[in-house]
Amino acid sequence: MLGNSTKSVLLSMVVCAFVLLAACSGKVEENGTNGGTKPSDNGVKATETVEVANHDPFGKIDPPIEVTAIRTVNSNLKFENGETIENNAWTKLYENEFGIKIKYLWVSDPSQYEQKFNIAMASGKLADIMPVDGIQFNQLVEADQLADLTEALEQYGAPKMKELLMKDGGLGIESATFDGKLLGLPVNSGSFDTAPLLWVRTDWLEKLGLPEPKTMEDVFSIAEAFVTQDPDGNQKNDTYGLGAAKDFYGLEPGLEGFFNGYHAYPKSWVEDDSGQLVYGSIQPEMKQALAKLQEMYANGHIDREFGVKDKEKFIQTVNAGKLGMFYGADWSPLLFLDGKSLDEKMEWKPFHLPSIDNTPAQPQTEYNVNQYYVVRKGMKNPEAAIKLLNAASHDWDRSKYPLTDMNRNGDVDKWQYALLQAANPIQNVETYEYVSKAVEKQDESLLNLTSNPGQASFYKGINDFNNGDMSGWGFTRFFDAITILYDYHTKDQFKMTKFISGPTPTMVEKEATLLKMELETFTKIVMGESSIDAFDEFVINWKNLGGDKITEEVAKWKASK
């Protein structure tokens, strides 16, 4: 089982990259989406024409304006000293620095949000500023309900905020742009951490005299050896080669990295030779990889119980010292601290994805913009949203806005009070640059703790481990994986899905059913319950049951860009 400290580390450092940079020391944003409803009739209306101070990103609007908004707030969010979601250090900053008074028309628990948002949209009662998810964003775009933020961002966007928006190469901005109009501000939590890596028990490699994996043939040979050559030395046939779990896909363990070795990209959208976007799971390369997995399973080189194992059982298998290889995420070693404490000889190392041929394998990554900040069409001051996003990444005077008021005070997460929050999509990759220099020079001052306080954990863990303290092992191996991700990043070798948008209408209606069919078919093929030719039948069924319609909608989306 994961300890509380490990769960906290995974949550705050890896799973999400939502941050209030500088202002909030890089904390994680709450899950859930937000929406909008009607403008206020009280105070100064947001639709009034007002003067703005010389396009200054941090200038105060005079006279002040009242801006309506709605949002979700988790029921466990804490407050202190009489603060509320309507009245706190962030709302005061907005008013004092920008002349923007926030009026929440309603605030809901995330579980109630979708219903409330749908009612608000159907009635045409939208708030001035609305955080929305990809589905709602597309709905508002189709309904022509969103303001064009192109000019506002250009004129009022602070340099640091603009830089953050472009750290993903402009993918988020591209996803929010239609017919040359920027209709939303993307919140990109980053995609690099969704890339699969190959993890191998190198202590077993050394014991069996095996080379480190460089090709897929090496992967096959290692999987066989780990099953047949008693790597744990207990004189029993009780070890597994390649790990998997019943979910088939996922970050630990998942089989995407195996398919990527065959240049196949399941659940992703890729360009075919004609430049059209096609669904990766139905391409011929998938069939070739599935045939090999079927062979490996039949030979016992894949965990024979993967069809009934969930993630927790997989972790237990690793910690029990019975598995030697899997495809997983950069943070995977943090899941195996119990196993390391039971057997200090257990050593995991990450590797670049091996390829089936001479073409390097590219790890697939997901489109990870799951929220947009949008402005109601007709609002006279759309730059208000830009200014609020500027605030999230600005290094405020801490004598005036202390971190204990803006970020966290004990167990009170005040960063969550902010309406708009900034994100650095390459935060963990940038960690490599700062931590590697700090470790090399043994100078903690070289860390960038303002934007990512988690760098301190890497720095401490690596130094502790290098000095013989096994408690630093997890962060050291985690950092090894980040080093590989950094290499992929600098060489532009990630394979991101080409469809960078919220779900299309048919995806919303049919995708869950299609994916269930996909997982069931592929699992049966691998386990030998279906022949490899079942793949061809799956492709036909996928197309007929909604896949062709989805492909048409994806093509329409591409044409709109």
XYZ file of C-alpha atoms in Angstrom:
561
model
C 0.000 0.000 0.000
C 1.135 3.585 -0.617
C 1.950 5.611 2.440
C 0.396 9.034 2.931
C 3.691 10.764 2.225
C 4.114 8.975 -1.087
C 0.547 9.733 -2.135
C 1.106 13.388 -1.280
C 4.294 13.514 -3.318
C 2.631 11.971 -6.348
C -0.303 14.347 -6.126
C 1.626 17.542 -5.570
C 4.590 16.950 -7.843
C 3.585 14.769 -10.717
C 0.004 13.915 -11.396
C -0.960 17.483 -12.142
C 1.167 20.480 -13.062
C -1.428 23.142 -12.263
C 0.426 25.854 -10.421
C 0.163 29.350 -9.174
C 3.759 30.024 -10.158
C 5.695 32.625 -8.115
C 2.507 33.611 -6.296
C 1.689 30.133 -5.077
C 4.920 28.160 -5.149
C 3.637 25.572 -7.610
C 0.791 23.761 -5.853
C -1.726 21.414 -7.423
C -5.082 22.672 -8.681
C -8.243 20.958 -7.525
C -9.937 18.589 -9.916
C -13.199 19.447 -11.590
C -14.370 22.006 -14.076
C -16.132 25.302 -13.800
C -18.776 27.119 -15.764
C -20.874 30.248 -15.990
C -24.258 31.926 -15.606
C -25.794 35.397 -15.759
C -24.131 38.801 -15.243
C -24.833 40.741 -12.063
C -27.319 43.587 -11.817
C -25.712 44.911 -8.666
C -22.835 47.376 -8.412
C -20.932 48.416 -11.513
C -21.839 46.150 -14.380
C -19.071 44.365 -16.280
C -20.793 45.463 -19.501
C -20.277 49.159 -18.770
C -17.721 50.988 -20.874
C -14.779 51.943 -18.709
C -11.319 53.365 -19.184
C -8.303 51.095 -18.793
C -4.833 52.307 -17.845
C -2.660 52.350 -20.960
C -2.706 48.631 -21.695
C -0.667 48.012 -18.549
C -0.815 44.267 -17.692
C -0.899 45.232 -14.021
C -2.766 48.524 -14.352
C -5.883 49.248 -12.346
C -9.190 49.615 -14.177
C -10.704 52.984 -13.295
C -13.516 53.208 -12.460
C -13.537 49.686 -10.976
C -15.719 47.013 -12.503
C -17.654 44.075 -11.116
C -17.077 40.785 -12.894
C -19.353 37.811 -12.474
C -18.066 34.256 -12.302
C -18.963 30.773 -11.136
C -16.739 27.903 -10.078
C -16.493 24.626 -8.250
C -15.162 24.354 -4.724
C -14.431 21.004 -3.144
C -16.294 20.432 0.097
C -13.025 19.780 1.955
C -11.494 23.148 1.068
C -10.597 24.903 4.327
C -10.849 28.560 5.300
C -9.564 30.511 8.288
C -9.766 33.967 9.857
C -13.245 34.565 8.489
C -12.240 34.114 4.844
C -14.660 32.663 2.300
C -14.426 31.888 -1.390
C -16.011 35.307 -1.995
C -13.776 37.211 0.415
C -10.110 36.234 0.715
C -6.599 37.428 -0.081
C -7.008 36.694 -3.766
C -10.296 38.529 -4.227
C -8.786 41.457 -2.319
C -5.726 41.441 -4.579
C -7.945 41.472 -7.660
C -9.823 44.478 -6.324
C -6.861 46.410 -4.905
C -4.435 45.883 -7.792
C -6.735 45.672 -10.799
C -9.995 47.338 -9.818
C -11.810 44.045 -10.453
C -14.454 42.956 -7.954
C -15.432 39.297 -8.304
C -19.062 38.349 -7.758
C -19.754 34.622 -7.768
C -23.236 33.966 -9.053
C -23.024 30.463 -7.682
C -20.418 28.067 -6.365
C -20.967 24.321 -6.391
C -19.407 21.051 -5.454
C -17.787 19.457 -8.531
C -20.438 16.726 -8.556
C -23.184 19.324 -9.065
C -21.384 21.504 -11.533
C -22.274 19.905 -14.855
C -26.001 20.038 -14.218
C -25.862 23.670 -13.109
C -23.717 24.658 -16.059
C -26.041 22.980 -18.548
C -29.008 24.857 -17.092
C -27.123 28.147 -17.246
C -26.076 27.588 -20.835
C -29.541 26.486 -21.956
C -31.055 29.627 -20.435
C -28.382 31.861 -21.931
C -27.367 33.135 -18.481
C -23.605 33.029 -18.650
C -21.091 34.622 -16.304
C -18.476 37.087 -17.514
C -15.524 34.777 -16.811
C -15.972 31.002 -16.843
C -13.506 28.157 -16.339
C -14.838 25.285 -18.482
C -13.729 21.838 -19.584
C -13.148 20.732 -23.164
C -16.709 19.598 -23.805
C -18.249 22.806 -22.500
C -15.664 24.850 -24.363
C -16.645 23.232 -27.660
C -20.324 23.760 -26.889
C -19.775 27.463 -26.242
C -17.683 27.799 -29.413
C -20.403 26.164 -31.508
C -23.022 28.426 -29.926
C -20.911 31.542 -30.667
C -21.039 32.575 -27.017
C -17.374 33.405 -26.435
C -15.416 36.635 -26.703
C -12.335 36.829 -28.912
C -9.365 37.273 -26.550
C -6.713 37.706 -29.237
C -6.342 41.463 -28.858
C -6.743 41.422 -25.086
C -3.968 38.869 -24.672
C -1.651 40.762 -26.981
C -2.226 44.109 -25.275
C -2.548 43.089 -21.628
C -0.728 39.774 -21.308
C 2.294 39.979 -19.010
C 5.516 38.617 -20.560
C 5.827 35.861 -17.959
C 2.247 34.736 -18.450
C 2.637 34.724 -22.242
C 5.815 32.692 -21.880
C 3.980 30.092 -19.808
C 1.209 29.843 -22.398
C 3.807 29.075 -25.078
C 5.938 26.569 -23.172
C 3.978 23.740 -24.798
C 4.976 25.013 -28.230
C 1.677 26.820 -28.630
C -0.491 23.676 -28.626
C -2.861 25.003 -25.991
C -3.308 28.309 -27.779
C -3.811 26.437 -31.045
C -6.500 24.273 -29.471
C -8.368 27.388 -28.326
C -8.123 29.215 -31.657
C -10.864 29.000 -34.273
C -10.832 30.920 -37.543
C -8.045 33.081 -36.191
C -9.904 33.945 -32.973
C -8.555 33.019 -29.545
C -11.700 31.941 -27.696
C -10.163 30.706 -24.461
C -7.056 30.656 -22.280
C -5.821 27.051 -22.018
C -4.681 25.500 -18.761
C -2.109 22.914 -19.829
C -1.019 20.624 -17.012
C 1.638 19.110 -19.264
C 1.824 15.953 -21.322
C 5.385 14.725 -20.751
C 4.433 12.828 -17.605
C 1.981 10.777 -19.675
C 4.855 9.357 -21.753
C 5.618 5.673 -21.123
C 9.152 4.517 -20.307
C 10.553 1.011 -20.035
C 11.440 0.045 -16.451
C 13.682 -2.985 -15.843
C 15.112 -4.641 -12.741
C 18.784 -4.162 -13.518
C 19.891 -6.247 -10.537
C 18.243 -9.198 -12.291
C 19.965 -8.259 -15.553
C 23.329 -8.300 -13.832
C 22.643 -11.589 -12.051
C 21.696 -13.290 -15.325
C 24.442 -11.594 -17.351
C 21.990 -9.884 -19.696
C 22.631 -6.613 -21.572
C 20.466 -3.560 -21.011
C 17.589 -3.339 -23.523
C 18.220 -1.390 -26.703
C 15.863 -3.166 -29.130
C 12.519 -4.916 -28.917
C 14.362 -8.191 -29.443
C 16.167 -7.412 -26.195
C 12.813 -6.898 -24.497
C 11.619 -10.306 -25.690
C 14.814 -12.037 -24.536
C 14.785 -10.328 -21.137
C 11.137 -11.220 -20.532
C 11.887 -14.869 -21.298
C 14.980 -14.943 -19.085
C 13.184 -13.361 -16.138
C 10.611 -16.160 -16.283
C 12.853 -19.153 -16.975
C 16.201 -18.423 -15.268
C 15.137 -17.902 -11.628
C 16.379 -14.295 -11.257
C 15.356 -14.102 -7.587
C 17.352 -17.228 -6.809
C 14.727 -19.025 -4.719
C 14.759 -22.187 -6.849
C 11.107 -21.658 -7.761
C 9.369 -20.840 -11.023
C 7.565 -17.815 -9.573
C 8.801 -14.691 -11.372
C 7.186 -12.720 -14.176
C 8.739 -11.141 -17.240
C 6.673 -8.271 -18.642
C 4.047 -6.782 -16.341
C 0.544 -5.728 -17.350
C -2.845 -5.210 -15.729
C -6.486 -5.685 -16.640
C -6.909 -2.053 -17.686
C -4.483 -2.855 -20.543
C -3.522 0.811 -20.952
C -2.272 3.217 -18.305
C 0.887 4.584 -16.766
C 1.729 1.762 -14.388
C 1.548 -0.609 -15.889
C 0.353 0.035 -19.422
C 1.170 -1.456 -22.790
C 1.303 1.782 -24.775
C 5.104 1.766 -24.616
C 5.195 -1.750 -26.074
C 2.975 -0.641 -28.969
C 5.088 2.489 -29.450
C 8.047 0.150 -30.020
C 6.128 -1.050 -33.095
C 5.340 2.578 -34.082
C 1.723 2.034 -33.095
C -0.153 4.620 -31.008
C -3.309 3.300 -29.331
C -6.012 5.762 -28.263
C -4.147 8.500 -30.109
C -4.825 10.354 -33.341
C -2.012 10.281 -35.913
C -1.513 11.512 -39.460
C -1.605 8.977 -42.277
C 0.403 9.302 -45.487
C -2.201 11.636 -46.960
C -2.131 13.968 -43.969
C -5.531 12.891 -42.658
C -6.015 12.183 -38.967
C -6.708 8.536 -38.175
C -7.252 6.601 -34.949
C -4.064 4.870 -33.888
C -5.696 1.780 -32.381
C -6.997 0.573 -35.760
C -3.751 0.906 -37.724
C -1.886 -2.168 -39.089
C 1.055 -1.699 -36.712
C -1.276 -2.511 -33.816
C -2.019 -5.945 -35.245
C 1.671 -6.781 -35.511
C 2.297 -5.792 -31.887
C -0.781 -7.684 -30.652
C 0.427 -10.830 -32.417
C 3.734 -10.615 -30.563
C 1.998 -10.034 -27.227
C -0.171 -13.084 -27.898
C 2.956 -15.140 -28.513
C 4.636 -13.846 -25.349
C 1.571 -14.625 -23.267
C 1.313 -18.136 -24.668
C 4.966 -18.700 -23.734
C 4.411 -17.366 -20.203
C 6.624 -14.314 -20.705
C 3.842 -11.913 -19.708
C 2.216 -12.031 -16.284
C -0.396 -14.749 -16.849
C -2.700 -13.122 -14.288
C -2.728 -9.659 -15.858
C -6.351 -10.061 -16.974
C -7.534 -10.032 -13.363
C -4.903 -7.790 -11.785
C -5.681 -4.169 -11.037
C -3.054 -1.509 -10.426
C -2.820 -2.176 -6.691
C -2.192 -5.883 -7.252
C 0.458 -5.003 -9.819
C 2.207 -2.784 -7.265
C 2.031 -5.613 -4.730
C 3.630 -7.974 -7.255
C 6.520 -5.572 -7.775
C 7.001 -4.952 -4.066
C 6.998 -8.703 -3.470
C 9.979 -8.963 -5.813
C 8.238 -11.074 -8.455
C 8.261 -8.823 -11.544
C 11.206 -7.772 -13.674
C 9.963 -5.380 -16.376
C 7.049 -3.100 -17.244
C 6.174 0.063 -19.142
C 5.304 2.910 -16.805
C 5.527 6.556 -15.807
C 8.472 8.615 -14.613
C 7.263 8.567 -11.000
C 6.792 4.776 -10.849
C 9.676 4.133 -8.375
C 7.770 6.045 -5.706
C 5.264 3.190 -5.774
C 7.918 0.634 -4.905
C 9.432 2.042 -1.719
C 8.039 -0.864 0.296
C 9.740 -3.337 -2.014
C 13.031 -1.492 -1.776
C 12.860 -1.538 2.016
C 12.239 -5.306 1.961
C 15.067 -5.973 -0.498
C 17.761 -3.332 -0.842
C 19.191 -5.247 -3.815
C 16.039 -4.523 -5.834
C 17.066 -1.970 -8.444
C 14.863 -0.445 -11.127
C 16.175 1.633 -14.007
C 14.269 3.519 -16.728
C 15.156 3.202 -20.400
C 14.271 4.901 -23.667
C 11.631 2.910 -25.522
C 13.262 0.183 -27.622
C 12.206 -0.074 -31.270
C 11.361 -3.068 -33.438
C 13.492 -1.654 -36.276
C 16.085 1.028 -36.972
C 13.585 3.883 -36.559
C 13.651 5.206 -32.985
C 10.488 4.594 -30.999
C 8.551 7.693 -29.963
C 6.682 7.662 -26.639
C 3.102 8.781 -27.131
C 1.754 11.624 -25.033
C -1.760 12.804 -24.345
C -3.357 16.138 -25.048
C -3.585 17.403 -21.503
C -5.437 20.716 -21.713
C -8.463 19.881 -19.607
C -9.615 23.377 -18.755
C -10.054 26.744 -20.445
C -10.773 30.180 -19.041
C -13.332 31.835 -21.286
C -15.110 35.183 -21.417
C -18.751 35.724 -22.259
C -19.266 37.314 -25.642
C -20.348 40.929 -25.209
C -18.368 41.613 -22.048
C -16.860 45.095 -22.418
C -13.686 44.325 -20.509
C -12.361 40.930 -21.664
C -8.902 42.070 -20.557
C -10.073 41.412 -16.988
C -9.492 37.691 -17.550
C -6.000 38.396 -18.861
C -5.156 40.483 -15.805
C -6.393 37.793 -13.420
C -4.200 35.236 -15.189
C -1.272 37.676 -14.997
C -1.800 37.725 -11.238
C -1.316 33.968 -10.975
C 2.246 34.068 -12.316
C 3.420 37.411 -10.934
C 6.012 37.689 -8.176
C 4.067 39.888 -5.790
C 5.566 41.897 -2.946
C 5.541 39.357 -0.123
C 5.360 42.026 2.555
C 2.022 42.969 1.057
C 0.880 39.544 -0.133
C 2.612 36.910 2.040
C 2.630 33.292 0.918
C 0.754 32.307 4.069
C -2.156 34.356 2.714
C -1.799 33.527 -0.982
C -0.418 30.005 -1.040
C -0.673 27.779 2.013
C -0.861 28.243 5.744
C -0.428 24.908 7.472
C -3.072 22.629 5.975
C -5.110 25.487 4.487
C -4.565 25.566 0.711
C -5.218 29.214 -0.044
C -3.898 28.957 -3.591
C -7.211 27.273 -4.431
C -9.070 30.517 -3.714
C -7.760 32.100 -6.933
C -10.280 32.174 -9.771
C -7.680 31.859 -12.541
C -4.549 29.767 -12.095
C -1.410 29.454 -14.182
C 0.278 26.245 -15.300
C 3.725 25.351 -16.579
C 3.319 22.394 -18.976
C 7.025 21.508 -18.846
C 7.546 22.036 -15.130
C 8.927 18.579 -14.393
C 11.208 18.604 -17.429
C 12.621 21.963 -16.358
C 13.269 20.366 -12.980
C 16.109 18.444 -14.626
C 18.021 21.606 -15.488
C 17.821 23.115 -12.017
C 18.340 19.954 -9.980
C 21.209 18.600 -12.071
C 23.127 21.876 -11.707
C 22.400 22.109 -7.993
C 23.554 18.526 -7.377
C 26.674 19.006 -9.496
C 27.653 22.188 -7.664
C 26.203 21.027 -4.325
C 24.474 24.375 -4.138
C 20.807 24.354 -3.161
C 20.509 28.038 -4.065
C 20.584 27.011 -7.747
C 17.144 25.424 -7.392
C 14.105 27.338 -8.603
C 11.939 26.779 -5.543
C 9.698 29.750 -6.270
C 8.085 28.103 -9.280
C 8.551 24.490 -8.208
C 9.258 23.754 -4.536
C 9.313 20.058 -5.369
C 12.858 20.489 -6.675
C 13.999 20.480 -3.054
C 12.722 16.910 -2.653
C 14.745 15.747 -5.643
C 17.846 17.549 -4.441
C 17.582 16.078 -0.953
C 16.654 12.599 -2.167
C 19.558 12.376 -4.607
C 22.079 13.614 -2.048
C 20.702 11.301 0.632
C 20.894 8.301 -1.689
C 24.402 9.178 -2.840
C 25.394 9.295 0.821
C 24.023 5.833 1.521
C 20.544 6.711 2.778
C 18.080 4.382 1.021
C 15.186 6.750 1.779
C 16.346 8.849 -1.187
C 16.150 5.966 -3.659
C 12.673 6.772 -4.982
C 13.437 10.370 -5.887
C 16.796 9.389 -7.363
C 15.226 6.904 -9.756
C 12.368 9.319 -10.436
C 14.992 11.858 -11.459
C 16.649 9.270 -13.721
C 13.344 9.037 -15.572
C 13.014 12.817 -15.803
C 16.483 12.839 -17.363
C 15.170 10.585 -20.137
C 12.080 12.749 -20.607
C 14.342 15.777 -20.846
C 16.292 14.033 -23.611
C 13.095 13.232 -25.519
C 11.970 16.842 -25.063
C 15.190 18.443 -26.309
C 15.183 16.155 -29.355
C 11.471 16.725 -30.033
C 10.810 12.984 -30.022
C 7.496 12.783 -28.189
C 4.527 11.618 -30.261
C 1.610 13.742 -29.123
C -1.861 13.019 -30.390
C -2.715 15.274 -33.319
C -6.257 15.857 -32.092
C -5.846 18.626 -29.546
C -9.395 19.479 -28.608
C -12.184 18.491 -26.294
C -14.309 15.494 -27.329
C -16.413 15.746 -30.460
C -20.200 15.137 -30.122
C -19.917 11.514 -31.241
C -16.954 10.951 -28.937
C -19.118 12.072 -26.046
C -21.843 9.674 -27.133
C -19.880 6.669 -28.374
C -16.260 6.771 -27.192
C -16.760 4.888 -23.914
C -18.497 2.026 -25.724
C -15.862 1.905 -28.448
C -13.016 1.894 -25.948
C -14.638 -0.914 -23.957
C -14.870 -2.949 -27.167
C -11.239 -2.171 -27.923
C -9.958 -3.273 -24.518
C -12.036 -6.455 -24.495
C -10.950 -7.413 -28.007
C -7.264 -6.750 -27.444
C -7.222 -8.524 -24.091
C -8.820 -11.619 -25.601
C -6.315 -11.571 -28.450
C -3.335 -11.359 -26.102
C -4.688 -14.120 -23.846
C -5.327 -16.370 -26.845
C -9.093 -16.407 -26.391
C -9.456 -14.840 -29.848
C -7.286 -15.208 -32.925
C -5.222 -12.321 -34.178
C -7.742 -11.960 -37.025
C -10.219 -10.662 -34.463
C -8.337 -7.387 -34.869
C -9.675 -7.004 -38.421
C -13.225 -7.583 -37.211
C -12.684 -5.033 -34.448
C -11.585 -2.412 -36.988
C -14.758 -2.967 -39.031
C -16.977 -2.785 -35.949
C -15.189 0.308 -34.641
C -15.829 2.111 -37.900
C -19.473 1.042 -38.137
C -20.377 1.746 -34.517
C -19.337 5.384 -34.536
C -15.654 5.451 -35.440
C -16.209 6.688 -38.985
C -18.432 9.484 -37.685
C -15.820 10.458 -35.106
C -13.146 10.481 -37.815
C -15.330 12.838 -39.881
C -15.714 15.161 -36.887
C -11.975 15.121 -36.256
C -11.400 16.030 -39.907
C -13.882 18.886 -39.564
C -12.046 20.107 -36.473
C -8.722 20.009 -38.314
C -10.197 22.002 -41.197
C -11.278 24.721 -38.764
C -7.733 25.319 -37.525
